[in-house]
C-alpha cells in the first residue's frame, strides 16, 4: 500500500518509485554520511563474523565433548556386556592357560567385539583389558580388544570443515577490520574537513564569520591589564565594477589575493577573517600604545597596490574600528560600533579609516528614531511641503515654485530632508513619499494658476515604470494642466540605463509635463546625453554660483553652460543665488531663471500666497521685485 502511495505521488511506474527514491537519496549523500554508513556496515559485519566464528568454535567444542562422552558410554556398555558373557560361559574354561578358543569366539559373538583375544600377560598395551577369573577366583588371564572411537572419528572427519569455516570467518573478519580501519580514517579525515569547512572561508582559507566572532570572544576573555582589543572591519570599494570587468572567477581570485596581502600586512598576533563577500574583519589585542590606525593604514595600502589578474587591477578599501574597553566591553557592542565606524568611513570615500566616536552612535540613534517615526508621520500627516519661488532673471517676476518636503516632529522639531530622505530610501518608502509630494504639490498648485510647480523625482521613482501612471493619475485628480508641472531628475539616473530612461522621459513628455535636469555639473556632466534625452531645462548646480566673484573660471563655466543650453533649445535655471553680485553676474551671463535665499527661503503655501499678493498691480513692489529691478 505504501509503495503504491509513493508511486502515485511521484507519478512513476509501479515498482520503480522505491528505486528512484533510493537513487535520489544517494545523490544527496555527503562524503561524511557515506563514510559513517560504511563504518556502521563494517562494524556490523565484524560483529556478525565474530558471532558466527564463536558459534562455530563453540559448536565444535561441544560436539567433540559429546562424541567423547558417547564413546565412553559405548566402552562402559562393552565392559558390562563382556563381564556378563564371561560369567555365562564360565563352565567352558579349562586350565587358565588353556582357555578354549571357542570361549573367546562365543564371547566375541555375544558381545559384538571384534579383535577379542585371550592373553595371560598382555603387558603394556593401549588395548582394553578385562580380567578372566578361574573357578578358584583367581585371574586366569585377560581378554583384550581395541577400543573403538566411532563418534570421535566422525568428529575428526568434520574438523577440517570446521577449521576451514573458522579460517574463512577469521579472514572475513580481518578484511572487515581492515575495511573498518580505512573507513575510520576516512571518517576522521571527513570530520576534519567538515570542521575546517565550518570554521574557514572556502575561498580564502581565513576564519569565516562565525569563527571570527568566536576568536573575538576569546580575545576579549583573555585580555588582561592595560591591553586593548581592536576590532576592525575592512570593506573593498568598487567590487561591482570588478565583477563586471573580471567576471565571477576573476573576482574570486582578486578576493583571495587581497586576503593574502592582509595576512602579510597585519601583525602576526592579529586574527583576520572574511565575514562577507567583500568584507574582512581584524581582531588584535595589544598594548595600549599600539596605533590601530597605522596598522589599518598599512593594510589598506597593501590592498591598494596593483593586482595582476590576467591584467592589472587596482582596488581600494575603507575601514572602521572600535576598541575594548574604550568603546565597548562586550562582543555585540564592539562589533556594532565597528560597523557604525565602517559606515562613516564609507561616506568619506575610498581609503578612509574611521575610529568609533560617540557622535557616530548619535547619528545611528537618529536613524533608528527616523526609521521608527517616519512611517507614523506619513500616516499621521505630519509631513508638509514648503515652496521656494523661482524668479525670471529679467524683471524678477515669480514664474514658478519648487516643492520641498519638510518634517516637523512633535518632540524633535524640524528634521531636514538630508537626514530622513536617505533613511526613507533604505526603508523602501520613497514610492510613498514621492507619491505624497507629487499629489500634494499639484493640489496646492491650483491656488497659483500663473506659476509652474517643480517636483523632484528620486532615482528610485524614475527607475520604476509606474511613475508614468502615477503622474497621469495625479494630474487627473488635481486638474492642473500638465504644462505647469516640471519634473526634476538627476544626472546619475540617465547613466544607469540610457535606453530605458529615454523611453521613460518620452512617456512623461507624452503626458504634457516638462523635464528638468537637476544639479547639472555636479555629477557625470556627460554632454552626450543632453542631445540624446528629451530635456526641457538645465538647473546649474549651486557650486558654480558659489565660485562667482572668487574665481575667474566660475563665470566662464556658467556662460558656457548657458550657451550650450541655448544651442540645444533648453532654458537655464541657476540655484543657490544668495548675493546681489551673483544675481547681476548670472543675469549678464544670460541665465533664464534664478532661485535662492536672495529672493526667498522655502515657505509654506500660505506664505507664498502672501508673497504673490504683494506682487499684484497697484501693490508695493515685493522684496523680490525690488532686488531684481
mmCIF file of N, CA and C in Angstrom, residues 117-182:
data_model
loop_
_atom_site.group_PDB
_atom_site.id
_atom_site.type_symbol
_atom_site.label_atom_id
_atom_site.label_comp_id
_atom_site.label_asym_id
_atom_site.label_seq_id
_atom_site.Cartn_x
_atom_site.Cartn_y
_atom_site.Cartn_z
ATOM 1 N N UNK A 117 40.905 -61.096 22.148
ATOM 2 C CA UNK A 117 41.974 -62.091 22.357
ATOM 3 C C UNK A 117 42.072 -62.416 23.846
ATOM 4 N N UNK A 118 42.572 -63.647 24.106
ATOM 5 C CA UNK A 118 42.863 -64.044 25.488
ATOM 6 C C UNK A 118 44.370 -64.033 25.660
ATOM 7 N N UNK A 119 44.851 -63.279 26.618
ATOM 8 C CA UNK A 119 46.290 -63.172 26.866
ATOM 9 C C UNK A 119 46.544 -63.366 28.343
ATOM 10 N N UNK A 120 47.591 -64.201 28.630
ATOM 11 C CA UNK A 120 47.955 -64.427 30.030
ATOM 12 C C UNK A 120 48.620 -63.188 30.595
ATOM 13 N N UNK A 121 49.528 -62.572 29.827
ATOM 14 C CA UNK A 121 50.250 -61.391 30.297
ATOM 15 C C UNK A 121 50.265 -60.359 29.149
ATOM 16 N N UNK A 122 49.291 -59.541 29.112
ATOM 17 C CA UNK A 122 49.222 -58.584 27.971
ATOM 18 C C UNK A 122 50.286 -57.502 27.995
ATOM 19 N N UNK A 123 50.920 -57.286 29.157
ATOM 20 C CA UNK A 123 51.938 -56.238 29.247
ATOM 21 C C UNK A 123 51.324 -54.838 29.040
ATOM 22 N N UNK A 124 52.196 -53.929 28.717
ATOM 23 C CA UNK A 124 51.741 -52.555 28.472
ATOM 24 C C UNK A 124 51.133 -52.455 27.084
ATOM 25 N N UNK A 125 49.905 -52.086 27.044
ATOM 26 C CA UNK A 125 49.219 -52.027 25.754
ATOM 27 C C UNK A 125 48.105 -50.984 25.847
ATOM 28 N N UNK A 126 47.776 -50.410 24.684
ATOM 29 C CA UNK A 126 46.668 -49.455 24.650
ATOM 30 C C UNK A 126 45.343 -50.168 24.521
ATOM 31 N N UNK A 127 45.397 -51.523 24.422
ATOM 32 C CA UNK A 127 44.182 -52.278 24.280
ATOM 33 C C UNK A 127 43.418 -52.308 25.610
ATOM 34 N N UNK A 128 42.105 -52.436 25.476
ATOM 35 C CA UNK A 128 41.251 -52.512 26.665
ATOM 36 C C UNK A 128 41.413 -53.924 27.278
ATOM 37 N N UNK A 129 41.442 -53.987 28.638
ATOM 38 C CA UNK A 129 41.670 -55.258 29.353
ATOM 39 C C UNK A 129 40.439 -55.630 30.176
ATOM 40 N N UNK A 130 40.138 -56.898 30.176
ATOM 41 C CA UNK A 130 39.070 -57.400 31.049
ATOM 42 C C UNK A 130 39.596 -58.715 31.684
ATOM 43 N N UNK A 131 39.783 -58.750 33.017
ATOM 44 C CA UNK A 131 40.320 -59.977 33.656
ATOM 45 C C UNK A 131 39.313 -61.134 33.561
ATOM 46 N N UNK A 132 39.874 -62.345 33.465
ATOM 47 C CA UNK A 132 39.055 -63.554 33.398
ATOM 48 C C UNK A 132 39.414 -64.404 34.641
ATOM 49 N N UNK A 133 38.448 -64.743 35.489
ATOM 50 C CA UNK A 133 38.672 -65.491 36.719
ATOM 51 C C UNK A 133 38.450 -66.985 36.465
ATOM 52 N N UNK A 134 39.276 -67.835 37.125
ATOM 53 C CA UNK A 134 39.053 -69.258 37.039
ATOM 54 C C UNK A 134 38.061 -69.669 38.116
ATOM 55 N N UNK A 135 37.918 -70.978 38.282
ATOM 56 C CA UNK A 135 36.928 -71.468 39.245
ATOM 57 C C UNK A 135 37.298 -71.129 40.679
ATOM 58 N N UNK A 136 38.579 -70.952 40.941
ATOM 59 C CA UNK A 136 39.025 -70.642 42.293
ATOM 60 C C UNK A 136 39.018 -69.128 42.545
ATOM 61 N N UNK A 137 38.586 -68.350 41.564
ATOM 62 C CA UNK A 137 38.511 -66.883 41.744
ATOM 63 C C UNK A 137 39.823 -66.188 41.491
ATOM 64 N N UNK A 138 40.721 -66.864 40.863
ATOM 65 C CA UNK A 138 41.999 -66.237 40.535
ATOM 66 C C UNK A 138 41.960 -65.742 39.100
ATOM 67 N N UNK A 139 42.803 -64.733 38.847
ATOM 68 C CA UNK A 139 42.863 -64.198 37.490
ATOM 69 C C UNK A 139 43.608 -65.173 36.622
ATOM 70 N N UNK A 140 42.876 -65.717 35.677
ATOM 71 C CA UNK A 140 43.476 -66.704 34.799
ATOM 72 C C UNK A 140 44.108 -66.042 33.573
ATOM 73 N N UNK A 141 43.707 -64.855 33.267
ATOM 74 C CA UNK A 141 44.230 -64.140 32.083
ATOM 75 C C UNK A 141 43.372 -62.897 31.795
ATOM 76 N N UNK A 142 43.564 -62.387 30.627
ATOM 77 C CA UNK A 142 42.842 -61.162 30.269
ATOM 78 C C UNK A 142 42.310 -61.285 28.849
ATOM 79 N N UNK A 143 41.091 -60.837 28.693
ATOM 80 C CA UNK A 143 40.556 -60.661 27.358
ATOM 81 C C UNK A 143 40.861 -59.207 26.924
ATOM 82 N N UNK A 144 41.491 -59.079 25.801
ATOM 83 C CA UNK A 144 41.874 -57.740 25.324
ATOM 84 C C UNK A 144 41.203 -57.451 23.987
ATOM 85 N N UNK A 145 40.906 -56.195 23.785
ATOM 86 C CA UNK A 145 40.338 -55.746 22.497
ATOM 87 C C UNK A 145 40.678 -54.275 22.258
ATOM 88 N N UNK A 146 40.636 -53.875 21.061
ATOM 89 C CA UNK A 146 40.952 -52.490 20.687
ATOM 90 C C UNK A 146 39.688 -51.632 20.853
ATOM 91 N N UNK A 147 39.847 -50.562 21.665
ATOM 92 C CA UNK A 147 38.690 -49.673 21.892
ATOM 93 C C UNK A 147 38.305 -48.958 20.598
ATOM 94 N N UNK A 148 37.022 -48.912 20.343
ATOM 95 C CA UNK A 148 36.519 -48.210 19.143
ATOM 96 C C UNK A 148 36.174 -46.756 19.497
ATOM 97 N N UNK A 149 36.411 -45.837 18.523
ATOM 98 C CA UNK A 149 36.077 -44.389 18.691
ATOM 99 C C UNK A 149 35.203 -43.931 17.528
ATOM 100 N N UNK A 150 34.037 -44.428 17.397
ATOM 101 C CA UNK A 150 33.222 -44.081 16.214
ATOM 102 C C UNK A 150 32.835 -42.606 16.169
ATOM 103 N N UNK A 151 32.422 -42.061 17.310
ATOM 104 C CA UNK A 151 31.976 -40.656 17.306
ATOM 105 C C UNK A 151 33.148 -39.688 17.161
ATOM 106 N N UNK A 152 34.250 -40.024 17.859
ATOM 107 C CA UNK A 152 35.418 -39.145 17.744
ATOM 108 C C UNK A 152 35.956 -39.150 16.326
ATOM 109 N N UNK A 153 35.949 -40.341 15.681
ATOM 110 C CA UNK A 153 36.437 -40.379 14.306
ATOM 111 C C UNK A 153 35.522 -39.566 13.394
ATOM 112 N N UNK A 154 34.209 -39.626 13.691
ATOM 113 C CA UNK A 154 33.287 -38.807 12.891
ATOM 114 C C UNK A 154 33.583 -37.319 13.073
ATOM 115 N N UNK A 155 33.838 -36.967 14.347
ATOM 116 C CA UNK A 155 34.166 -35.568 14.610
ATOM 117 C C UNK A 155 35.488 -35.182 13.952
ATOM 118 N N UNK A 156 36.441 -36.080 13.957
ATOM 119 C CA UNK A 156 37.725 -35.787 13.322
ATOM 120 C C UNK A 156 37.568 -35.567 11.830
ATOM 121 N N UNK A 157 36.636 -36.330 11.210
ATOM 122 C CA UNK A 157 36.384 -36.103 9.780
ATOM 123 C C UNK A 157 35.725 -34.740 9.533
ATOM 124 N N UNK A 158 34.940 -34.247 10.524
ATOM 125 C CA UNK A 158 34.286 -32.933 10.373
ATOM 126 C C UNK A 158 35.212 -31.762 10.704
ATOM 127 N N UNK A 159 36.269 -32.036 11.508
ATOM 128 C CA UNK A 159 37.127 -30.936 11.970
ATOM 129 C C UNK A 159 37.755 -30.125 10.838
ATOM 130 N N UNK A 160 38.220 -30.710 9.722
ATOM 131 C CA UNK A 160 38.771 -29.889 8.638
ATOM 132 C C UNK A 160 37.763 -28.883 8.086
ATOM 133 N N UNK A 161 36.500 -29.358 7.997
ATOM 134 C CA UNK A 161 35.479 -28.425 7.507
ATOM 135 C C UNK A 161 35.239 -27.285 8.507
ATOM 136 N N UNK A 162 35.192 -27.657 9.786
ATOM 137 C CA UNK A 162 35.003 -26.627 10.814
ATOM 138 C C UNK A 162 36.174 -25.650 10.811
ATOM 139 N N UNK A 163 37.398 -26.217 10.695
ATOM 140 C CA UNK A 163 38.581 -25.359 10.664
ATOM 141 C C UNK A 163 38.555 -24.425 9.450
ATOM 142 N N UNK A 164 38.118 -24.984 8.305
ATOM 143 C CA UNK A 164 38.048 -24.157 7.092
ATOM 144 C C UNK A 164 37.044 -23.018 7.265
ATOM 145 N N UNK A 165 35.882 -23.375 7.872
ATOM 146 C CA UNK A 165 34.880 -22.335 8.113
ATOM 147 C C UNK A 165 35.437 -21.260 9.037
ATOM 148 N N UNK A 166 36.154 -21.719 10.102
ATOM 149 C CA UNK A 166 36.732 -20.760 11.046
ATOM 150 C C UNK A 166 37.759 -19.871 10.355
ATOM 151 N N UNK A 167 38.601 -20.472 9.496
ATOM 152 C CA UNK A 167 39.625 -19.685 8.791
ATOM 153 C C UNK A 167 38.969 -18.647 7.873
ATOM 154 N N UNK A 168 37.888 -19.105 7.164
ATOM 155 C CA UNK A 168 37.183 -18.166 6.282
ATOM 156 C C UNK A 168 36.592 -17.013 7.081
ATOM 157 N N UNK A 169 35.977 -17.360 8.209
ATOM 158 C CA UNK A 169 35.382 -16.316 9.038
ATOM 159 C C UNK A 169 36.439 -15.373 9.603
ATOM 160 N N UNK A 170 37.578 -15.973 10.038
ATOM 161 C CA UNK A 170 38.662 -15.112 10.543
ATOM 162 C C UNK A 170 39.174 -14.186 9.445
ATOM 163 N N UNK A 171 39.338 -14.749 8.238
ATOM 164 C CA UNK A 171 39.780 -13.899 7.125
ATOM 165 C C UNK A 171 38.771 -12.813 6.799
ATOM 166 N N UNK A 172 37.495 -13.230 6.793
ATOM 167 C CA UNK A 172 36.440 -12.256 6.509
ATOM 168 C C UNK A 172 36.423 -11.160 7.567
ATOM 169 N N UNK A 173 36.565 -11.569 8.833
ATOM 170 C CA UNK A 173 36.601 -10.577 9.904
ATOM 171 C C UNK A 173 37.827 -9.681 9.784
ATOM 172 N N UNK A 174 38.961 -10.296 9.393
ATOM 173 C CA UNK A 174 40.164 -9.487 9.215
ATOM 174 C C UNK A 174 40.003 -8.450 8.115
ATOM 175 N N UNK A 175 39.421 -8.903 6.991
ATOM 176 C CA UNK A 175 39.180 -7.954 5.892
ATOM 177 C C UNK A 175 38.226 -6.849 6.339
ATOM 178 N N UNK A 176 37.194 -7.257 7.089
ATOM 179 C CA UNK A 176 36.240 -6.260 7.573
ATOM 180 C C UNK A 176 36.908 -5.298 8.544
ATOM 181 N N UNK A 177 37.798 -5.810 9.390
ATOM 182 C CA UNK A 177 38.513 -4.920 10.305
ATOM 183 C C UNK A 177 39.406 -3.943 9.541
ATOM 184 N N UNK A 178 40.060 -4.453 8.490
ATOM 185 C CA UNK A 178 40.884 -3.556 7.676
ATOM 186 C C UNK A 178 40.027 -2.491 7.005
ATOM 187 N N UNK A 179 38.872 -2.951 6.481
ATOM 188 C CA UNK A 179 37.943 -2.007 5.872
ATOM 189 C C UNK A 179 37.449 -1.000 6.907
ATOM 190 N N UNK A 180 37.180 -1.492 8.121
ATOM 191 C CA UNK A 180 36.720 -0.612 9.188
ATOM 192 C C UNK A 180 37.787 0.408 9.550
ATOM 193 N N UNK A 181 39.048 -0.034 9.597
ATOM 194 C CA UNK A 181 40.138 0.906 9.897
ATOM 195 C C UNK A 181 40.242 1.973 8.809
ATOM 196 N N UNK A 182 40.099 1.528 7.537
ATOM 197 C CA UNK A 182 40.172 2.503 6.441
ATOM 198 C C UNK A 182 39.023 3.502 6.517
#
